[in-house]
Short mmCIF file of C-alpha atoms and ligand atoms in Angstrom, two decimals:
data_model
loop_
_atom_site.label_atom_id
_atom_site.label_comp_id
_atom_site.label_asym_id
_atom_site.label_seq_id
_atom_site.Cartn_x
_atom_site.Cartn_y
_atom_site.Cartn_z
CA UNK B 1 0.00 0.00 0.00
CA UNK B 2 1.40 3.42 -0.95
CA UNK B 3 0.43 6.86 0.32
CA UNK B 4 1.69 9.31 2.93
CA UNK B 5 0.21 7.22 5.78
CA UNK B 6 1.26 3.82 4.42
CA UNK B 7 1.60 1.30 7.25
CA UNK B 8 0.41 3.75 9.92
CA UNK B 9 -2.29 3.01 12.48
CA UNK B 10 -4.56 5.91 13.36
CA UNK B 11 -7.29 6.32 15.99
CA UNK B 12 -9.98 8.75 14.81
CA UNK B 13 -12.57 10.19 17.21
CA UNK B 14 -15.58 12.33 16.29
CA UNK B 15 -17.33 10.54 13.42
CA UNK B 16 -21.10 10.97 13.72
CA UNK B 17 -22.27 11.75 10.15
CA UNK B 18 -20.75 11.77 6.68
CA UNK B 19 -20.38 15.55 7.11
CA UNK B 20 -18.07 15.07 10.12
CA UNK B 21 -14.55 16.39 9.56
CA UNK B 22 -13.45 13.15 11.25
CA UNK B 23 -15.22 11.04 8.60
CA UNK B 24 -13.18 12.72 5.88
CA UNK B 25 -9.98 12.51 7.92
CA UNK B 26 -10.64 8.75 8.34
CA UNK B 27 -11.50 8.28 4.65
CA UNK B 28 -8.42 10.18 3.45
CA UNK B 29 -6.21 8.39 6.00
CA UNK B 30 -7.37 5.03 4.62
CA UNK B 31 -6.86 6.24 1.05
CA UNK B 32 -3.32 7.23 2.05
CA UNK B 33 -2.59 3.74 3.35
CA UNK B 34 -3.49 3.90 7.06
CA UNK B 35 -5.32 1.35 9.16
CA UNK B 36 -8.06 3.29 10.99
CA UNK B 37 -9.83 2.59 14.28
CA UNK B 38 -12.76 4.86 15.18
CA UNK B 39 -14.24 5.86 18.50
CA UNK B 40 -17.92 6.72 18.78
CA UNK B 41 -19.76 8.75 21.40
CA UNK B 42 -23.02 7.18 22.62
CA UNK B 43 -24.70 6.06 19.43
CA UNK B 44 -22.09 3.44 18.52
CA UNK B 45 -24.39 1.53 16.13
CA UNK B 46 -24.95 4.77 14.17
CA UNK B 47 -21.19 5.36 13.98
CA UNK B 48 -20.76 1.73 12.82
CA UNK B 49 -23.31 2.39 10.05
CA UNK B 50 -21.45 5.54 8.93
CA UNK B 51 -18.14 3.63 9.16
CA UNK B 52 -19.44 1.20 6.51
CA UNK B 53 -19.27 4.12 4.03
CA UNK B 54 -15.50 4.36 4.47
CA UNK B 55 -13.34 2.77 1.76
CA UNK B 56 -12.24 0.03 4.18
CA UNK B 57 -13.66 -1.53 7.37
CA UNK B 58 -12.92 0.34 10.60
CA UNK B 59 -13.84 -0.98 14.05
CA UNK B 60 -15.61 1.37 16.47
CA UNK B 61 -14.74 1.67 20.17
CA UNK B 62 -17.20 3.45 22.46
CA UNK B 63 -15.73 6.62 24.01
CA UNK B 64 -17.33 9.45 25.94
CA UNK B 65 -14.47 11.80 26.85
CA UNK B 66 -16.33 12.72 30.05
CA UNK B 67 -16.30 9.06 31.14
CA UNK B 68 -13.06 8.28 33.01
CA UNK B 69 -13.71 4.52 32.98
CA UNK B 70 -13.94 4.52 29.19
CA UNK B 71 -10.78 6.64 28.94
CA UNK B 72 -8.95 4.26 31.29
CA UNK B 73 -9.99 1.26 29.17
CA UNK B 74 -9.24 2.85 25.80
CA UNK B 75 -5.63 1.68 25.35
CA UNK B 76 -6.59 -1.97 26.07
CA UNK B 77 -9.47 -1.81 23.59
CA UNK B 78 -7.17 -0.29 20.94
CA UNK B 79 -4.64 -3.05 21.67
CA UNK B 80 -7.34 -5.72 21.06
CA UNK B 81 -7.70 -4.40 17.51
CA UNK B 82 -4.02 -3.76 16.80
CA UNK B 83 -2.62 -6.96 18.30
CA UNK B 84 0.12 -7.42 20.89
CA UNK B 85 3.19 -5.23 20.45
CA UNK B 86 1.65 -3.08 17.71
CA UNK B 87 1.28 0.62 18.47
CA UNK B 88 -0.74 3.59 17.20
CA UNK B 89 1.06 6.17 15.06
CA UNK B 90 -1.52 8.89 15.38
CA UNK B 91 -4.70 10.11 17.07
CA UNK B 92 -7.31 12.52 15.71
CA UNK B 93 -9.26 14.58 18.26
CA UNK B 94 -12.36 15.86 16.46
CA UNK B 95 -14.63 16.47 19.44
CA UNK B 96 -16.52 19.53 20.63
CA UNK B 97 -19.74 20.21 22.48
CA UNK B 98 -21.31 23.23 24.13
CA UNK B 99 -24.75 23.29 25.76
CA UNK B 100 -27.08 25.94 24.26
CA UNK B 101 -26.35 28.26 27.21
CA UNK B 102 -22.67 28.39 26.18
CA UNK B 103 -23.67 30.28 23.03
CA UNK B 104 -24.85 33.31 25.02
CA UNK B 105 -21.79 35.00 26.49
CA UNK B 106 -23.37 37.17 29.19
CA UNK B 107 -26.00 34.60 30.24
CA UNK B 108 -23.88 31.39 30.08
CA UNK B 109 -23.61 29.65 33.48
CA UNK B 110 -20.50 27.91 34.80
CA UNK B 111 -22.30 24.60 34.31
CA UNK B 112 -22.66 25.38 30.57
CA UNK B 113 -19.09 26.67 30.32
CA UNK B 114 -17.62 23.84 32.37
CA UNK B 115 -19.20 21.25 30.08
CA UNK B 116 -17.95 23.07 26.94
CA UNK B 117 -14.38 23.28 28.29
CA UNK B 118 -14.40 19.67 29.56
CA UNK B 119 -15.62 18.12 26.30
CA UNK B 120 -13.92 20.50 23.86
CA UNK B 121 -10.55 21.34 25.48
CA UNK B 122 -9.60 19.22 28.51
CA UNK B 123 -10.54 16.14 26.45
CA UNK B 124 -7.50 16.71 24.20
CA UNK B 125 -5.26 16.04 27.22
CA UNK B 126 -7.49 13.23 28.51
CA UNK B 127 -7.60 11.45 25.12
CA UNK B 128 -3.89 11.88 24.51
CA UNK B 129 -2.76 10.54 27.87
CA UNK B 130 -5.24 7.65 27.52
CA UNK B 131 -3.52 6.70 24.24
CA UNK B 132 0.10 7.05 25.43
CA UNK B 133 0.37 3.37 26.53
CA UNK B 134 -0.18 2.39 22.88
CA UNK B 135 2.14 5.08 21.46
CA UNK B 136 5.43 3.97 22.93
CA UNK B 137 7.45 4.94 19.86
CA UNK B 138 5.75 8.37 19.70
CA UNK B 139 3.44 9.66 17.00
CA UNK B 140 1.19 12.52 15.96
CA UNK B 141 -1.84 13.97 17.76
CA UNK B 142 -4.06 16.23 15.64
CA UNK B 143 -7.06 18.24 16.87
CA UNK B 144 -9.52 20.65 15.28
CA UNK B 145 -10.00 24.25 16.35
CA UNK B 146 -11.96 27.28 15.21
CA UNK B 147 -9.62 30.30 15.33
CA UNK B 148 -9.72 31.45 18.96
CA UNK B 149 -7.84 34.73 18.41
CA UNK B 150 -11.08 36.58 17.76
CA UNK B 151 -14.46 37.25 19.36
CA UNK B 152 -16.82 35.80 16.73
CA UNK B 153 -20.55 36.40 16.40
CA UNK B 154 -22.53 33.73 18.35
CA UNK B 155 -19.56 31.46 19.17
CA UNK B 156 -19.20 32.89 22.68
CA UNK B 157 -18.10 30.39 25.36
CA UNK B 158 -17.24 27.84 22.67
CA UNK B 159 -14.67 30.41 21.50
CA UNK B 160 -13.26 30.46 25.03
CA UNK B 161 -13.22 26.64 25.02
CA UNK B 162 -11.30 26.73 21.71
CA UNK B 163 -8.78 29.17 23.24
CA UNK B 164 -8.32 26.60 26.02
CA UNK B 165 -7.93 23.84 23.41
CA UNK B 166 -5.23 25.82 21.58
CA UNK B 167 -3.37 26.36 24.85
CA UNK B 168 -3.80 22.68 25.81
CA UNK B 169 -2.22 21.74 22.47
CA UNK B 170 0.88 23.85 23.29
CA UNK B 171 1.31 22.40 26.80
CA UNK B 172 0.85 18.85 25.48
CA UNK B 173 3.46 19.55 22.80
CA UNK B 174 5.83 20.83 25.49
CA UNK B 175 5.40 17.82 27.77
CA UNK B 176 5.27 15.07 25.13
CA UNK B 177 8.17 16.17 22.94
CA UNK B 178 10.52 13.93 24.91
CA UNK B 179 8.24 10.97 24.10
CA UNK B 180 8.50 11.84 20.39
CA UNK B 181 4.81 12.77 20.31
CA UNK B 182 3.93 15.78 18.13
CA UNK B 183 0.74 17.74 18.92
CA UNK B 184 -0.86 20.06 16.38
CA UNK B 185 -4.20 21.56 15.44
CA UNK B 186 -5.96 22.33 12.19
CA UNK B 187 -7.86 25.61 12.44
CA UNK B 188 -10.72 24.98 10.03
CA UNK B 189 -13.15 27.38 8.44
CA UNK B 190 -16.89 26.78 9.02
CA UNK B 191 -18.39 23.51 7.77
CA UNK B 192 -22.05 22.48 7.90
CA UNK B 193 -21.66 19.49 10.22
CA UNK B 194 -23.95 18.30 12.99
CA UNK B 195 -21.93 20.30 15.57
CA UNK B 196 -22.29 23.43 13.41
CA UNK B 197 -26.06 22.97 13.20
CA UNK B 198 -26.28 23.10 16.99
CA UNK B 199 -24.70 26.58 17.03
CA UNK B 200 -27.54 29.10 17.07
CA UNK B 201 -26.76 31.71 14.37
CA UNK B 202 -24.11 29.57 12.64
CA UNK B 203 -25.13 31.09 9.26
CA UNK B 204 -24.19 34.58 10.47
CA UNK B 205 -20.80 33.31 11.62
CA UNK B 206 -20.22 31.36 8.42
CA UNK B 207 -21.21 34.27 6.18
CA UNK B 208 -17.89 35.97 7.03
CA UNK B 209 -16.22 33.30 4.83
CA UNK B 210 -18.38 34.18 1.82
CA UNK B 211 -16.81 37.64 1.77
CA UNK B 212 -13.34 37.31 3.23
CA UNK B 213 -11.70 34.09 2.04
CA UNK B 214 -9.17 35.12 -0.63
CA UNK B 215 -9.00 31.62 -2.12
CA UNK B 216 -12.67 30.89 -1.44
CA UNK B 217 -14.35 28.54 1.00
CA UNK B 218 -17.06 25.90 0.57
CA UNK B 219 -19.16 25.40 3.71
CA UNK B 220 -20.27 21.99 2.49
CA UNK B 221 -16.80 20.55 1.86
CA UNK B 222 -14.98 19.00 4.86
CA UNK B 223 -12.24 17.55 2.64
CA UNK B 224 -9.73 20.45 2.92
CA UNK B 225 -9.79 20.16 6.73
CA UNK B 226 -9.47 16.37 6.45
CA UNK B 227 -6.47 16.77 4.17
CA UNK B 228 -4.82 19.12 6.66
CA UNK B 229 -5.32 16.53 9.41
CA UNK B 230 -3.80 13.76 7.28
CA UNK B 231 -0.81 15.94 6.37
CA UNK B 232 -0.12 16.58 10.07
CA UNK B 233 -0.47 12.86 10.84
CA UNK B 234 2.10 12.06 8.16
CA UNK B 235 5.90 12.13 8.29
CA UNK B 236 5.86 15.37 6.27
CA UNK B 237 5.75 17.59 9.38
CA UNK B 238 8.47 15.74 11.32
CA UNK B 239 9.69 18.67 13.43
CA UNK B 240 6.43 20.60 13.79
CA UNK B 241 4.72 20.58 17.18
CA UNK B 242 2.50 22.92 19.20
CA UNK B 243 1.46 24.41 15.85
CA UNK B 244 -1.88 25.54 14.45
CA UNK B 245 -2.25 25.14 10.68
CA UNK B 246 -5.04 27.27 9.22
CA UNK B 247 -7.24 25.51 6.67
CA UNK B 248 -9.71 28.36 6.35
CA UNK B 249 -9.40 29.81 2.84
CA UNK B 250 -7.04 32.47 4.26
CA UNK B 251 -9.59 34.31 6.42
CA UNK B 252 -7.30 34.29 9.49
CA UNK B 253 -4.87 36.77 7.94
CA UNK B 254 -7.33 39.22 6.37
CA UNK B 255 -7.55 42.65 8.01
CA UNK B 256 -10.91 43.53 6.49
N1 NAD F 301 -17.96 22.53 11.61
C1 NAD F 301 -17.23 23.64 11.74
O1 NAD F 301 -17.60 24.71 11.28
C2 NAD F 301 -15.88 23.55 12.44
C3 NAD F 301 -14.92 24.53 12.20
C4 NAD F 301 -13.69 24.46 12.86
C5 NAD F 301 -13.46 23.42 13.76
N2 NAD F 301 -14.42 22.49 13.97
C6 NAD F 301 -14.15 21.43 14.95
O2 NAD F 301 -14.07 20.18 14.30
C7 NAD F 301 -14.32 19.17 15.27
C8 NAD F 301 -15.34 18.21 14.69
O3 NAD F 301 -16.57 18.85 14.48
P1 NAD F 301 -17.48 18.63 13.19
O4 NAD F 301 -17.76 19.99 12.64
O5 NAD F 301 -16.92 17.59 12.32
O6 NAD F 301 -18.88 18.17 13.83
P2 NAD F 301 -19.47 16.73 14.21
O7 NAD F 301 -20.76 17.02 14.89
O8 NAD F 301 -19.51 15.86 13.02
O9 NAD F 301 -18.38 16.17 15.25
C9 NAD F 301 -18.36 16.50 16.62
C10 NAD F 301 -18.12 15.18 17.34
O10 NAD F 301 -17.93 15.40 18.73
C11 NAD F 301 -18.42 14.21 19.36
N3 NAD F 301 -18.62 14.39 20.78
C12 NAD F 301 -19.44 15.30 21.40
N4 NAD F 301 -19.39 15.10 22.74
C13 NAD F 301 -18.53 14.05 22.96
C14 NAD F 301 -18.07 13.37 24.12
N5 NAD F 301 -18.50 13.70 25.36
N6 NAD F 301 -17.18 12.36 23.96
C15 NAD F 301 -16.75 11.99 22.74
N7 NAD F 301 -17.15 12.60 21.59
C16 NAD F 301 -18.04 13.61 21.72
C17 NAD F 301 -19.71 13.93 18.61
O11 NAD F 301 -20.16 12.59 18.80
C18 NAD F 301 -19.29 14.20 17.18
O12 NAD F 301 -18.83 13.02 16.57
C19 NAD F 301 -14.78 19.89 16.53
O13 NAD F 301 -13.68 20.06 17.39
C20 NAD F 301 -15.23 21.23 15.98
O14 NAD F 301 -15.22 22.27 16.94
C21 NAD F 301 -15.62 22.50 13.32
#
């Protein structure tokens, strides 16, 4: 098998529909030669159904990043699929959730905010450390952010959670460098996924991209983000860590 992930074994979280960025990361990873294992949150049979639309079979392990027991058991479950002595080469964190209250900055309660930060930011550390026992030779961790440098319309406490995710990525990169683990994020432009649909006023936020992306942006195409993830999983960013690669049509650098 050829491709930039030939022979690599990748754990991909966050597949829930065919519009999931994770679905496209998994599909492209398989097309580039990787063996993929998925994790699914809650509706595992639904994730298994979506997984059947991937080019190759991919087993699904149940994982709620708020469930410590499931995190503690993750490495053993991954090992069951990989076989004794075989490690993961990469992990994709494609997980975010904010209760509706988190999308109202002045009204959001700590309960809303705490959940958003737990699921969307702390989980990057929790998932990564859960996978370390099956990454003894090192590897690549890749997460997904939405540019946290700015105060966006409607994004509110989820924007704060993304700022925490971006910081978590840097601290992970600092602490795991000695284990040869690279940690990076793709900062994606808006995509009409299930998570996006739960953001009240997503259209207003996304409309910015219709006017400001110098090389254009398609809200219905998760492939560019998926490609960015696969590139960071590959050996083609061997000395890049703690980085954020923008896959956003160029919006991040536009002044107006
Ligand atoms: N869609 C966008 O506009 C956009 C833009 C930039 C970044 N992102 C980020 O991309 C990532 C994937 O989102 P998506 O747009 O593909 O949406 P999605 O709805 O397809 O994926 C979000 C995933 O998070 C999972 N999840 C939620 N709570 C969980 C929990 N407690 N434990 C484990 N998994 C849980 C869901 O099951 C789902 O699979 C997220 O981090 C999101 O913030 C999305």
